[in-house]
Tab-separated table of C-alpha atoms in Angstrom:
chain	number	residue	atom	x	y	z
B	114	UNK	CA	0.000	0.000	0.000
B	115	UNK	CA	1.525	2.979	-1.384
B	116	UNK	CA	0.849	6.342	1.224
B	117	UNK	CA	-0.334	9.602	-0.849
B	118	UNK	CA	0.075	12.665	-0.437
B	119	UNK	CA	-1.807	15.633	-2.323
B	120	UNK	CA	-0.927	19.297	-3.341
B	121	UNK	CA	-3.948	21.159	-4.234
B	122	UNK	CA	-7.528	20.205	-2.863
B	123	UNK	CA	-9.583	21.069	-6.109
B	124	UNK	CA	-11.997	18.691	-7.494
B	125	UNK	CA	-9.314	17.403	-9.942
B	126	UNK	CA	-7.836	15.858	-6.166
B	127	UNK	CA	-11.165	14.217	-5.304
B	128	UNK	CA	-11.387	12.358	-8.446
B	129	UNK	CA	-7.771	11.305	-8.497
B	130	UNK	CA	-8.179	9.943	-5.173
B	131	UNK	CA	-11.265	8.226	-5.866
B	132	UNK	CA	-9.444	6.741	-9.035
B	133	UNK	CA	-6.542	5.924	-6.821
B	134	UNK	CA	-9.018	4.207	-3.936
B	135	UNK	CA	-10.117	1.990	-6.636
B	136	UNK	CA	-7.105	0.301	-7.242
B	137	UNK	CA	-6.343	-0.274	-3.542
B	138	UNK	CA	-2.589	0.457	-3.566
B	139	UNK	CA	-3.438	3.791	-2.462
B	140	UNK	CA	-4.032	5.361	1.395
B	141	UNK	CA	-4.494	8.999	1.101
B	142	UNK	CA	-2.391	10.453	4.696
B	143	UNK	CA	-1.878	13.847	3.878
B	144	UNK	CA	-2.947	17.073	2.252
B	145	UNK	CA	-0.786	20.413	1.653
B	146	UNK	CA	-2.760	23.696	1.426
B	147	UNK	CA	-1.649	27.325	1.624
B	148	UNK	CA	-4.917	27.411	4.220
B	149	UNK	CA	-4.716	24.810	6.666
B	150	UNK	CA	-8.846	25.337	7.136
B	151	UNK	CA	-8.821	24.659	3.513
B	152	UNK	CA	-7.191	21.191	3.531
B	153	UNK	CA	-9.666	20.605	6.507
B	154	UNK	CA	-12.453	21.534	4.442
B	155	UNK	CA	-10.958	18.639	1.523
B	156	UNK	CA	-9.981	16.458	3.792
B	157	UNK	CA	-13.570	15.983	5.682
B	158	UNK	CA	-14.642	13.549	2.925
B	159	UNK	CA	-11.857	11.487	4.371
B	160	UNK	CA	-10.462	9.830	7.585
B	161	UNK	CA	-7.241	9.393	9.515
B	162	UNK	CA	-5.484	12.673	7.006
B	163	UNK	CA	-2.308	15.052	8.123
B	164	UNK	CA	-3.097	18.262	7.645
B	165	UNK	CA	-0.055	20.465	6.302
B	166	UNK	CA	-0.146	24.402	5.112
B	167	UNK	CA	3.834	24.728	5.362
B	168	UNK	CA	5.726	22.468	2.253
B	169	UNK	CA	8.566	21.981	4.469
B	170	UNK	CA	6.413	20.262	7.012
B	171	UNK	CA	4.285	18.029	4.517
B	172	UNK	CA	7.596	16.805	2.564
B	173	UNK	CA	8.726	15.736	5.828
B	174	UNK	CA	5.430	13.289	6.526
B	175	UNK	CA	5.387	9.867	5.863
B	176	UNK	CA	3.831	9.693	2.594
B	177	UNK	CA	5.734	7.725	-0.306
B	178	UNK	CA	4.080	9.367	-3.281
B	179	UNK	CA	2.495	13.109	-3.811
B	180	UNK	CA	-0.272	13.800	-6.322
B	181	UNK	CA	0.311	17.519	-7.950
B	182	UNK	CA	-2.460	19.452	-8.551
B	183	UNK	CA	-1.270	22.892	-8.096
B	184	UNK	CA	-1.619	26.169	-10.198
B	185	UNK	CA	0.313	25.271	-13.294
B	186	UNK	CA	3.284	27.619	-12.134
B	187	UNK	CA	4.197	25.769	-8.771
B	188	UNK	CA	4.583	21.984	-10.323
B	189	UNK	CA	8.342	22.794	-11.356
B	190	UNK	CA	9.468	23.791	-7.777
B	191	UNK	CA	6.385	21.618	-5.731
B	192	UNK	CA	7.975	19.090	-7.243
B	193	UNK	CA	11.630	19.274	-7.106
B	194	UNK	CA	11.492	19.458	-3.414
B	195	UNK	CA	9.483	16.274	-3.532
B	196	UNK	CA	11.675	14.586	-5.172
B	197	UNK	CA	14.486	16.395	-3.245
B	198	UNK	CA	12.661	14.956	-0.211
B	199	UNK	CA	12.472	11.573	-1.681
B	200	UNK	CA	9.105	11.117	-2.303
B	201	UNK	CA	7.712	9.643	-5.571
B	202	UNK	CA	5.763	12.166	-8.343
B	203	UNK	CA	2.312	12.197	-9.868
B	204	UNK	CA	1.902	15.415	-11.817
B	205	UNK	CA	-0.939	16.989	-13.463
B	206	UNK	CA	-0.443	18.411	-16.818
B	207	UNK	CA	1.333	20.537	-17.830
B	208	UNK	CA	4.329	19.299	-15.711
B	209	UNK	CA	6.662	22.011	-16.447
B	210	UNK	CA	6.640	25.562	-18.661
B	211	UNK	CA	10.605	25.192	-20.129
B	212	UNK	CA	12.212	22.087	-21.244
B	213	UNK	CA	14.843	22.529	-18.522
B	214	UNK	CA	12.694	22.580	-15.585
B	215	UNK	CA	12.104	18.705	-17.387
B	216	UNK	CA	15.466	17.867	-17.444
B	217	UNK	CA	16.148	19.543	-13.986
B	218	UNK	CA	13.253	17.000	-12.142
B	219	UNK	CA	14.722	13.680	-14.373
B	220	UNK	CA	17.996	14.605	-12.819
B	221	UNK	CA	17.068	15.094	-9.763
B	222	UNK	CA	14.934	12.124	-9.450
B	223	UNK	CA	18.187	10.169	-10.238
């Protein structure tokens, strides 16, 4: 069982944790939001969930993997420090805006 993490608690979340529930490799544990009653409020549909609104804090939580669905601008740097924090990435599209910021995460995934 793979422990999940989310960044960004729009519907686009919901469904991919629904999708993700399905499967049953999937425990959803924690939720980042700039407004921690905000990932209470996306989180109530849920049980047992870390609550995070500092990045620092939520990269340092248990989770394995973290499903990005940001504002298009923050993937690049939401998820270097993921993978900088060792954690396993699930964007949303688009990943990046420049071809480097690409070559920047493969590299520092390796």
């Amino acid at each position: 069982m793979l422990k999940l993490g989310v960044i960004g608690t729009g519907a686009i979340s919901h469904h991919f944790i629904e999708a993700a529930h399905t499967i049953g490799e999937y425990q959803l544990i924690a939720v980042y939001s700039r407004k921690l009653e905000t990932a209470a409020t996306f989180a109530s549909s849920y049980q047992d969930i870390q609550l995070f609104e500092q990045l620092e804090d939520f990269f340092k939580s248990s989770f394995d993997v973290v499903y990005i669905a940001s504002p298009n601008s923050l993937h690049f740097a939401q998820a270097k420090d993921a993978l900088s924090a060792g954690k396993h990435v699930i964007l949303e599209k688009p990943a990046v805006t420049q071809p480097q910021e690409w070559l920047d995460l493969i590299q520092t995934a390796k």
